């Protein structure tokens, strides 16, 4: 991808790029809809990535993509949220966020390439933002790194693009590491990379993109956030993270209405499940032990948080029926992808079982691949 992006840049702009940068998509092993509740998440960066070739330009920035026909232009010194629409807003938004943090951002030409499917719940937009941010920061010779960079990219998504995401995706794309998942306490923002190598246990972490497309700018995600905020207010806590497991039943009784109660139950139990999985990973025990915890997360997202769709449920159920140790939807939900933990030698059987189940239900065929924990955003050349 690196060579193709550089060659396409040269063709489009008539000069070679000054550099090529990359940032990965992610799957979340566990900890769903917890990041905007100040809770715990455990994503891992994927080998699927966004690659950006870029070079300084005079007077205006131009954005092209190998996947999209439209070309966008903006001026880094003056761009405002209404100026750029569509996917290029993720690029312009980073320039805007840097500028509003007081950094001088020179204009540049960009050529974007990606092998992360859009709308698959694999964080194609966070990867785009992170790759562009790394490029802009290097071109401008600024010192912005790690979590500060992730926060900046999230601000571009929230306030420029208008997608009300939490911080998990950007943190995964920045802090990813080969053979590790990224454990984050989203309140303290302490990040710990925890070893996760399924192959060492004869296991595979399979990703199945159900091809049911989701949109975080749609109202459902924002609505979940709003309900969680209202529930926290009703309980008199800063965030749902502050409800201990031991107080869950009492807190549930204090909430008005079944919807808030179910949302609370998901968030509190999900945070506990993240800690369970982290303790298995840290102890070096057999990874099969996390299987039931992953499946319990899915049930909670289906029944209490209500963010699954039939494709996600069918994919999870058919993977489990074919012998997976655990399976769950990953990402925001309302479509997108599932992950399943299975014996590597049963991979083909599980894939076939999911494909057959999709065919029986009349769904589009899923796209499957094996997840490999990969490095975070970086300069390639
Ligand atoms: C999306 C958001 C994340 C997170 C997940 C749900 O991926 O971008 O911040 O909230 O949904 O866990």
PDB file of N, CA and C in Angstrom, residues 178-263:
ATOM      1  N   UNK A 178       2.215  -4.682  18.134  1.00  0.00           N
ATOM      2  CA  UNK A 178       2.219  -6.076  17.680  1.00  0.00           C
ATOM      3  C   UNK A 178       2.084  -7.013  18.883  1.00  0.00           C
ATOM      4  N   UNK A 179       1.161  -7.980  18.793  1.00  0.00           N
ATOM      5  CA  UNK A 179       1.038  -8.981  19.860  1.00  0.00           C
ATOM      6  C   UNK A 179       0.448  -8.459  21.164  1.00  0.00           C
ATOM      7  N   UNK A 180      -0.217  -7.305  21.135  1.00  0.00           N
ATOM      8  CA  UNK A 180      -0.779  -6.730  22.360  1.00  0.00           C
ATOM      9  C   UNK A 180      -2.173  -6.148  22.130  1.00  0.00           C
ATOM     10  N   UNK A 181      -2.983  -6.185  23.174  1.00  0.00           N
ATOM     11  CA  UNK A 181      -4.203  -5.384  23.182  1.00  0.00           C
ATOM     12  C   UNK A 181      -3.920  -4.135  24.026  1.00  0.00           C
ATOM     13  N   UNK A 182      -4.770  -3.121  23.840  1.00  0.00           N
ATOM     14  CA  UNK A 182      -4.531  -1.832  24.490  1.00  0.00           C
ATOM     15  C   UNK A 182      -5.574  -1.655  25.590  1.00  0.00           C
ATOM     16  N   UNK A 183      -5.136  -1.801  26.825  1.00  0.00           N
ATOM     17  CA  UNK A 183      -6.050  -1.677  27.965  1.00  0.00           C
ATOM     18  C   UNK A 183      -6.060  -0.211  28.410  1.00  0.00           C
ATOM     19  N   UNK A 184      -7.255   0.396  28.412  1.00  0.00           N
ATOM     20  CA  UNK A 184      -7.332   1.803  28.783  1.00  0.00           C
ATOM     21  C   UNK A 184      -8.394   2.014  29.854  1.00  0.00           C
ATOM     22  N   UNK A 185      -8.016   2.742  30.876  1.00  0.00           N
ATOM     23  CA  UNK A 185      -8.974   3.316  31.808  1.00  0.00           C
ATOM     24  C   UNK A 185      -9.317   4.682  31.221  1.00  0.00           C
ATOM     25  N   UNK A 186     -10.533   4.815  30.672  1.00  0.00           N
ATOM     26  CA  UNK A 186     -10.834   6.049  29.933  1.00  0.00           C
ATOM     27  C   UNK A 186     -11.096   7.241  30.861  1.00  0.00           C
ATOM     28  N   UNK A 187     -11.055   7.012  32.176  1.00  0.00           N
ATOM     29  CA  UNK A 187     -11.141   8.167  33.073  1.00  0.00           C
ATOM     30  C   UNK A 187      -9.741   8.730  33.337  1.00  0.00           C
ATOM     31  N   UNK A 188      -8.828   7.882  33.764  1.00  0.00           N
ATOM     32  CA  UNK A 188      -7.471   8.375  34.074  1.00  0.00           C
ATOM     33  C   UNK A 188      -6.634   8.498  32.804  1.00  0.00           C
ATOM     34  N   UNK A 189      -7.099   7.844  31.733  1.00  0.00           N
ATOM     35  CA  UNK A 189      -6.360   7.746  30.464  1.00  0.00           C
ATOM     36  C   UNK A 189      -5.026   7.008  30.612  1.00  0.00           C
ATOM     37  N   UNK A 190      -4.924   6.179  31.653  1.00  0.00           N
ATOM     38  CA  UNK A 190      -3.746   5.309  31.767  1.00  0.00           C
ATOM     39  C   UNK A 190      -3.892   4.196  30.733  1.00  0.00           C
ATOM     40  N   UNK A 191      -2.833   3.977  29.962  1.00  0.00           N
ATOM     41  CA  UNK A 191      -2.835   2.995  28.877  1.00  0.00           C
ATOM     42  C   UNK A 191      -1.821   1.902  29.208  1.00  0.00           C
ATOM     43  N   UNK A 192      -2.243   0.645  29.072  1.00  0.00           N
ATOM     44  CA  UNK A 192      -1.306  -0.465  29.292  1.00  0.00           C
ATOM     45  C   UNK A 192      -1.450  -1.451  28.141  1.00  0.00           C
ATOM     46  N   UNK A 193      -0.341  -1.760  27.487  1.00  0.00           N
ATOM     47  CA  UNK A 193      -0.396  -2.743  26.409  1.00  0.00           C
ATOM     48  C   UNK A 193      -0.203  -4.128  27.010  1.00  0.00           C
ATOM     49  N   UNK A 194      -1.208  -4.976  26.863  1.00  0.00           N
ATOM     50  CA  UNK A 194      -1.206  -6.297  27.498  1.00  0.00           C
ATOM     51  C   UNK A 194      -0.999  -7.357  26.414  1.00  0.00           C
ATOM     52  N   UNK A 195      -0.045  -8.290  26.621  1.00  0.00           N
ATOM     53  CA  UNK A 195       0.209  -9.307  25.605  1.00  0.00           C
ATOM     54  C   UNK A 195      -1.041 -10.107  25.243  1.00  0.00           C
ATOM     55  N   UNK A 196      -1.234 -10.317  23.944  1.00  0.00           N
ATOM     56  CA  UNK A 196      -2.386 -11.087  23.459  1.00  0.00           C
ATOM     57  C   UNK A 196      -1.965 -11.761  22.163  1.00  0.00           C
ATOM     58  N   UNK A 197      -1.626 -13.042  22.265  1.00  0.00           N
ATOM     59  CA  UNK A 197      -1.140 -13.774  21.092  1.00  0.00           C
ATOM     60  C   UNK A 197      -1.915 -15.084  20.989  1.00  0.00           C
ATOM     61  N   UNK A 198      -3.128 -15.039  20.413  1.00  0.00           N
ATOM     62  CA  UNK A 198      -3.950 -16.248  20.335  1.00  0.00           C
ATOM     63  C   UNK A 198      -3.209 -17.414  19.686  1.00  0.00           C
ATOM     64  N   UNK A 199      -2.390 -17.140  18.672  1.00  0.00           N
ATOM     65  CA  UNK A 199      -1.707 -18.226  17.956  1.00  0.00           C
ATOM     66  C   UNK A 199      -0.822 -19.055  18.895  1.00  0.00           C
ATOM     67  N   UNK A 200      -0.306 -18.418  19.948  1.00  0.00           N
ATOM     68  CA  UNK A 200       0.544 -19.148  20.901  1.00  0.00           C
ATOM     69  C   UNK A 200      -0.268 -20.195  21.670  1.00  0.00           C
ATOM     70  N   UNK A 201      -1.598 -20.077  21.636  1.00  0.00           N
ATOM     71  CA  UNK A 201      -2.484 -21.045  22.304  1.00  0.00           C
ATOM     72  C   UNK A 201      -3.225 -21.916  21.283  1.00  0.00           C
ATOM     73  N   UNK A 202      -2.780 -21.875  20.039  1.00  0.00           N
ATOM     74  CA  UNK A 202      -3.463 -22.630  18.982  1.00  0.00           C
ATOM     75  C   UNK A 202      -4.784 -21.997  18.589  1.00  0.00           C
ATOM     76  N   UNK A 203      -4.928 -20.709  18.871  1.00  0.00           N
ATOM     77  CA  UNK A 203      -6.215 -20.048  18.651  1.00  0.00           C
ATOM     78  C   UNK A 203      -6.127 -18.985  17.556  1.00  0.00           C
ATOM     79  N   UNK A 204      -7.295 -18.642  17.042  1.00  0.00           N
ATOM     80  CA  UNK A 204      -7.428 -17.577  16.050  1.00  0.00           C
ATOM     81  C   UNK A 204      -8.499 -16.614  16.537  1.00  0.00           C
ATOM     82  N   UNK A 205      -8.234 -15.322  16.380  1.00  0.00           N
ATOM     83  CA  UNK A 205      -9.300 -14.336  16.585  1.00  0.00           C
ATOM     84  C   UNK A 205      -9.809 -13.970  15.200  1.00  0.00           C
ATOM     85  N   UNK A 206     -11.003 -14.476  14.916  1.00  0.00           N
ATOM     86  CA  UNK A 206     -11.598 -14.269  13.597  1.00  0.00           C
ATOM     87  C   UNK A 206     -12.466 -13.015  13.613  1.00  0.00           C
ATOM     88  N   UNK A 207     -12.388 -12.240  12.537  1.00  0.00           N
ATOM     89  CA  UNK A 207     -13.283 -11.092  12.371  1.00  0.00           C
ATOM     90  C   UNK A 207     -14.238 -11.417  11.236  1.00  0.00           C
ATOM     91  N   UNK A 208     -15.528 -11.236  11.462  1.00  0.00           N
ATOM     92  CA  UNK A 208     -16.500 -11.373  10.370  1.00  0.00           C
ATOM     93  C   UNK A 208     -17.237 -10.055  10.229  1.00  0.00           C
ATOM     94  N   UNK A 209     -17.003  -9.408   9.102  1.00  0.00           N
ATOM     95  CA  UNK A 209     -17.727  -8.173   8.776  1.00  0.00           C
ATOM     96  C   UNK A 209     -19.061  -8.607   8.188  1.00  0.00           C
ATOM     97  N   UNK A 210     -20.149  -8.260   8.878  1.00  0.00           N
ATOM     98  CA  UNK A 210     -21.472  -8.749   8.456  1.00  0.00           C
ATOM     99  C   UNK A 210     -21.985  -8.018   7.226  1.00  0.00           C
ATOM    100  N   UNK A 211     -21.315  -6.940   6.864  1.00  0.00           N
ATOM    101  CA  UNK A 211     -21.723  -6.099   5.729  1.00  0.00           C
ATOM    102  C   UNK A 211     -23.040  -5.370   5.964  1.00  0.00           C
ATOM    103  N   UNK A 212     -23.577  -5.468   7.179  1.00  0.00           N
ATOM    104  CA  UNK A 212     -24.696  -4.588   7.539  1.00  0.00           C
ATOM    105  C   UNK A 212     -24.026  -3.293   7.974  1.00  0.00           C
ATOM    106  N   UNK A 213     -24.303  -2.203   7.283  1.00  0.00           N
ATOM    107  CA  UNK A 213     -23.548  -0.966   7.468  1.00  0.00           C
ATOM    108  C   UNK A 213     -24.106  -0.091   8.567  1.00  0.00           C
ATOM    109  N   UNK A 214     -23.221   0.495   9.354  1.00  0.00           N
ATOM    110  CA  UNK A 214     -23.668   1.392  10.405  1.00  0.00           C
ATOM    111  C   UNK A 214     -23.129   2.799  10.159  1.00  0.00           C
ATOM    112  N   UNK A 215     -23.687   3.747  10.846  1.00  0.00           N
ATOM    113  CA  UNK A 215     -23.311   5.154  10.726  1.00  0.00           C
ATOM    114  C   UNK A 215     -23.337   5.753  12.112  1.00  0.00           C
ATOM    115  N   UNK A 216     -22.154   6.158  12.614  1.00  0.00           N
ATOM    116  CA  UNK A 216     -22.160   6.727  13.975  1.00  0.00           C
ATOM    117  C   UNK A 216     -22.778   8.119  13.995  1.00  0.00           C
ATOM    118  N   UNK A 217     -22.833   8.763  12.821  1.00  0.00           N
ATOM    119  CA  UNK A 217     -23.463  10.086  12.817  1.00  0.00           C
ATOM    120  C   UNK A 217     -24.991   9.971  12.866  1.00  0.00           C
ATOM    121  N   UNK A 218     -25.508   8.751  12.706  1.00  0.00           N
ATOM    122  CA  UNK A 218     -26.938   8.526  12.914  1.00  0.00           C
ATOM    123  C   UNK A 218     -27.272   8.741  14.393  1.00  0.00           C
ATOM    124  N   UNK A 219     -28.556   8.858  14.665  1.00  0.00           N
ATOM    125  CA  UNK A 219     -28.965   9.237  16.011  1.00  0.00           C
ATOM    126  C   UNK A 219     -28.789   8.191  17.109  1.00  0.00           C
ATOM    127  N   UNK A 220     -28.729   6.903  16.752  1.00  0.00           N
ATOM    128  CA  UNK A 220     -28.784   5.859  17.784  1.00  0.00           C
ATOM    129  C   UNK A 220     -27.627   5.922  18.785  1.00  0.00           C
ATOM    130  N   UNK A 221     -26.420   6.130  18.254  1.00  0.00           N
ATOM    131  CA  UNK A 221     -25.235   6.168  19.120  1.00  0.00           C
ATOM    132  C   UNK A 221     -25.358   7.340  20.097  1.00  0.00           C
ATOM    133  N   UNK A 222     -25.725   8.513  19.562  1.00  0.00           N
ATOM    134  CA  UNK A 222     -25.876   9.710  20.404  1.00  0.00           C
ATOM    135  C   UNK A 222     -26.951   9.486  21.467  1.00  0.00           C
ATOM    136  N   UNK A 223     -27.997   8.752  21.055  1.00  0.00           N
ATOM    137  CA  UNK A 223     -29.082   8.478  21.999  1.00  0.00           C
ATOM    138  C   UNK A 223     -28.606   7.610  23.174  1.00  0.00           C
ATOM    139  N   UNK A 224     -27.767   6.595  22.865  1.00  0.00           N
ATOM    140  CA  UNK A 224     -27.227   5.765  23.946  1.00  0.00           C
ATOM    141  C   UNK A 224     -26.407   6.607  24.911  1.00  0.00           C
ATOM    142  N   UNK A 225     -25.602   7.492  24.353  1.00  0.00           N
ATOM    143  CA  UNK A 225     -24.778   8.373  25.205  1.00  0.00           C
ATOM    144  C   UNK A 225     -25.667   9.213  26.112  1.00  0.00           C
ATOM    145  N   UNK A 226     -26.706   9.765  25.521  1.00  0.00           N
ATOM    146  CA  UNK A 226     -27.607  10.647  26.262  1.00  0.00           C
ATOM    147  C   UNK A 226     -28.290   9.888  27.406  1.00  0.00           C
ATOM    148  N   UNK A 227     -28.760   8.676  27.114  1.00  0.00           N
ATOM    149  CA  UNK A 227     -29.429   7.888  28.162  1.00  0.00           C
ATOM    150  C   UNK A 227     -28.460   7.583  29.304  1.00  0.00           C
ATOM    151  N   UNK A 228     -27.214   7.257  28.963  1.00  0.00           N
ATOM    152  CA  UNK A 228     -26.217   6.970  30.005  1.00  0.00           C
ATOM    153  C   UNK A 228     -25.962   8.208  30.859  1.00  0.00           C
ATOM    154  N   UNK A 229     -25.894   9.354  30.190  1.00  0.00           N
ATOM    155  CA  UNK A 229     -25.659  10.602  30.939  1.00  0.00           C
ATOM    156  C   UNK A 229     -26.833  10.866  31.879  1.00  0.00           C
ATOM    157  N   UNK A 230     -28.046  10.678  31.381  1.00  0.00           N
ATOM    158  CA  UNK A 230     -29.224  10.912  32.223  1.00  0.00           C
ATOM    159  C   UNK A 230     -29.251   9.945  33.401  1.00  0.00           C
ATOM    160  N   UNK A 231     -28.866   8.697  33.161  1.00  0.00           N
ATOM    161  CA  UNK A 231     -28.865   7.702  34.241  1.00  0.00           C
ATOM    162  C   UNK A 231     -27.846   8.092  35.311  1.00  0.00           C
ATOM    163  N   UNK A 232     -26.669   8.551  34.874  1.00  0.00           N
ATOM    164  CA  UNK A 232     -25.646   8.968  35.846  1.00  0.00           C
ATOM    165  C   UNK A 232     -26.170  10.139  36.683  1.00  0.00           C
ATOM    166  N   UNK A 233     -26.830  11.074  36.002  1.00  0.00           N
ATOM    167  CA  UNK A 233     -27.371  12.242  36.720  1.00  0.00           C
ATOM    168  C   UNK A 233     -28.414  11.787  37.745  1.00  0.00           C
ATOM    169  N   UNK A 234     -29.286  10.881  37.315  1.00  0.00           N
ATOM    170  CA  UNK A 234     -30.335  10.403  38.223  1.00  0.00           C
ATOM    171  C   UNK A 234     -29.743   9.692  39.447  1.00  0.00           C
ATOM    172  N   UNK A 235     -28.589   9.081  39.265  1.00  0.00           N
ATOM    173  CA  UNK A 235     -27.966   8.357  40.380  1.00  0.00           C
ATOM    174  C   UNK A 235     -27.023   9.245  41.185  1.00  0.00           C
ATOM    175  N   UNK A 236     -26.795  10.457  40.689  1.00  0.00           N
ATOM    176  CA  UNK A 236     -25.919  11.381  41.411  1.00  0.00           C
ATOM    177  C   UNK A 236     -24.450  11.002  41.345  1.00  0.00           C
ATOM    178  N   UNK A 237     -24.031  10.371  40.229  1.00  0.00           N
ATOM    179  CA  UNK A 237     -22.606  10.027  40.054  1.00  0.00           C
ATOM    180  C   UNK A 237     -22.084  10.735  38.805  1.00  0.00           C
ATOM    181  N   UNK A 238     -20.755  11.001  38.748  1.00  0.00           N
ATOM    182  CA  UNK A 238     -20.210  11.680  37.566  1.00  0.00           C
ATOM    183  C   UNK A 238     -20.397  10.864  36.288  1.00  0.00           C
ATOM    184  N   UNK A 239     -20.284   9.550  36.377  1.00  0.00           N
ATOM    185  CA  UNK A 239     -20.443   8.690  35.192  1.00  0.00           C
ATOM    186  C   UNK A 239     -20.871   7.306  35.660  1.00  0.00           C
ATOM    187  N   UNK A 240     -21.420   6.499  34.735  1.00  0.00           N
ATOM    188  CA  UNK A 240     -21.898   5.157  35.146  1.00  0.00           C
ATOM    189  C   UNK A 240     -20.753   4.266  35.622  1.00  0.00           C
ATOM    190  N   UNK A 241     -19.552   4.584  35.243  1.00  0.00           N
ATOM    191  CA  UNK A 241     -18.369   3.894  35.749  1.00  0.00           C
ATOM    192  C   UNK A 241     -18.334   3.870  37.292  1.00  0.00           C
ATOM    193  N   UNK A 242     -18.968   4.882  37.902  1.00  0.00           N
ATOM    194  CA  UNK A 242     -18.883   5.022  39.351  1.00  0.00           C
ATOM    195  C   UNK A 242     -19.855   4.135  40.123  1.00  0.00           C
ATOM    196  N   UNK A 243     -20.680   3.375  39.404  1.00  0.00           N
ATOM    197  CA  UNK A 243     -21.582   2.450  40.101  1.00  0.00           C
ATOM    198  C   UNK A 243     -20.849   1.115  40.283  1.00  0.00           C
ATOM    199  N   UNK A 244     -20.520   0.754  41.544  1.00  0.00           N
ATOM    200  CA  UNK A 244     -19.816  -0.519  41.750  1.00  0.00           C
ATOM    201  C   UNK A 244     -20.754  -1.698  41.507  1.00  0.00           C
ATOM    202  N   UNK A 245     -20.165  -2.817  41.096  1.00  0.00           N
ATOM    203  CA  UNK A 245     -20.941  -4.027  40.838  1.00  0.00           C
ATOM    204  C   UNK A 245     -21.832  -4.383  42.027  1.00  0.00           C
ATOM    205  N   UNK A 246     -21.295  -4.228  43.223  1.00  0.00           N
ATOM    206  CA  UNK A 246     -22.055  -4.601  44.426  1.00  0.00           C
ATOM    207  C   UNK A 246     -23.306  -3.744  44.619  1.00  0.00           C
ATOM    208  N   UNK A 247     -23.301  -2.530  44.064  1.00  0.00           N
ATOM    209  CA  UNK A 247     -24.457  -1.639  44.231  1.00  0.00           C
ATOM    210  C   UNK A 247     -25.392  -1.675  43.024  1.00  0.00           C
ATOM    211  N   UNK A 248     -25.103  -2.562  42.071  1.00  0.00           N
ATOM    212  CA  UNK A 248     -25.846  -2.519  40.811  1.00  0.00           C
ATOM    213  C   UNK A 248     -27.355  -2.675  41.017  1.00  0.00           C
ATOM    214  N   UNK A 249     -27.761  -3.701  41.773  1.00  0.00           N
ATOM    215  CA  UNK A 249     -29.204  -3.958  41.895  1.00  0.00           C
ATOM    216  C   UNK A 249     -29.923  -2.801  42.557  1.00  0.00           C
ATOM    217  N   UNK A 250     -29.283  -2.234  43.557  1.00  0.00           N
ATOM    218  CA  UNK A 250     -29.901  -1.096  44.239  1.00  0.00           C
ATOM    219  C   UNK A 250     -29.994   0.110  43.302  1.00  0.00           C
ATOM    220  N   UNK A 251     -28.920   0.343  42.532  1.00  0.00           N
ATOM    221  CA  UNK A 251     -28.908   1.474  41.584  1.00  0.00           C
ATOM    222  C   UNK A 251     -29.975   1.264  40.510  1.00  0.00           C
ATOM    223  N   UNK A 252     -30.114   0.018  40.045  1.00  0.00           N
ATOM    224  CA  UNK A 252     -31.138  -0.291  39.039  1.00  0.00           C
ATOM    225  C   UNK A 252     -32.514   0.110  39.565  1.00  0.00           C
ATOM    226  N   UNK A 253     -32.783  -0.229  40.822  1.00  0.00           N
ATOM    227  CA  UNK A 253     -34.110   0.080  41.399  1.00  0.00           C
ATOM    228  C   UNK A 253     -34.363   1.580  41.504  1.00  0.00           C
ATOM    229  N   UNK A 254     -33.271   2.341  41.673  1.00  0.00           N
ATOM    230  CA  UNK A 254     -33.447   3.796  41.834  1.00  0.00           C
ATOM    231  C   UNK A 254     -33.707   4.508  40.511  1.00  0.00           C
ATOM    232  N   UNK A 255     -33.471   3.837  39.393  1.00  0.00           N
ATOM    233  CA  UNK A 255     -33.628   4.515  38.091  1.00  0.00           C
ATOM    234  C   UNK A 255     -35.074   4.447  37.618  1.00  0.00           C
ATOM    235  N   UNK A 256     -35.528   5.558  37.013  1.00  0.00           N
ATOM    236  CA  UNK A 256     -36.879   5.544  36.464  1.00  0.00           C
ATOM    237  C   UNK A 256     -36.863   4.882  35.095  1.00  0.00           C
ATOM    238  N   UNK A 257     -37.651   3.857  34.890  1.00  0.00           N
ATOM    239  CA  UNK A 257     -37.815   3.318  33.532  1.00  0.00           C
ATOM    240  C   UNK A 257     -36.865   2.187  33.193  1.00  0.00           C
ATOM    241  N   UNK A 258     -37.411   1.239  32.416  1.00  0.00           N
ATOM    242  CA  UNK A 258     -36.670   0.025  32.049  1.00  0.00           C
ATOM    243  C   UNK A 258     -35.472   0.309  31.152  1.00  0.00           C
ATOM    244  N   UNK A 259     -35.580   1.307  30.267  1.00  0.00           N
ATOM    245  CA  UNK A 259     -34.486   1.552  29.330  1.00  0.00           C
ATOM    246  C   UNK A 259     -33.217   1.943  30.076  1.00  0.00           C
ATOM    247  N   UNK A 260     -33.335   2.944  30.934  1.00  0.00           N
ATOM    248  CA  UNK A 260     -32.158   3.369  31.716  1.00  0.00           C
ATOM    249  C   UNK A 260     -31.604   2.223  32.540  1.00  0.00           C
ATOM    250  N   UNK A 261     -32.482   1.424  33.082  1.00  0.00           N
ATOM    251  CA  UNK A 261     -32.043   0.309  33.928  1.00  0.00           C
ATOM    252  C   UNK A 261     -31.204  -0.686  33.130  1.00  0.00           C
ATOM    253  N   UNK A 262     -31.706  -0.990  31.932  1.00  0.00           N
ATOM    254  CA  UNK A 262     -30.961  -1.942  31.103  1.00  0.00           C
ATOM    255  C   UNK A 262     -29.619  -1.370  30.679  1.00  0.00           C
ATOM    256  N   UNK A 263     -29.594  -0.079  30.302  1.00  0.00           N
ATOM    257  CA  UNK A 263     -28.323   0.531  29.880  1.00  0.00           C
ATOM    258  C   UNK A 263     -27.312   0.493  31.024  1.00  0.00           C
TER     259      UNK A 263
END
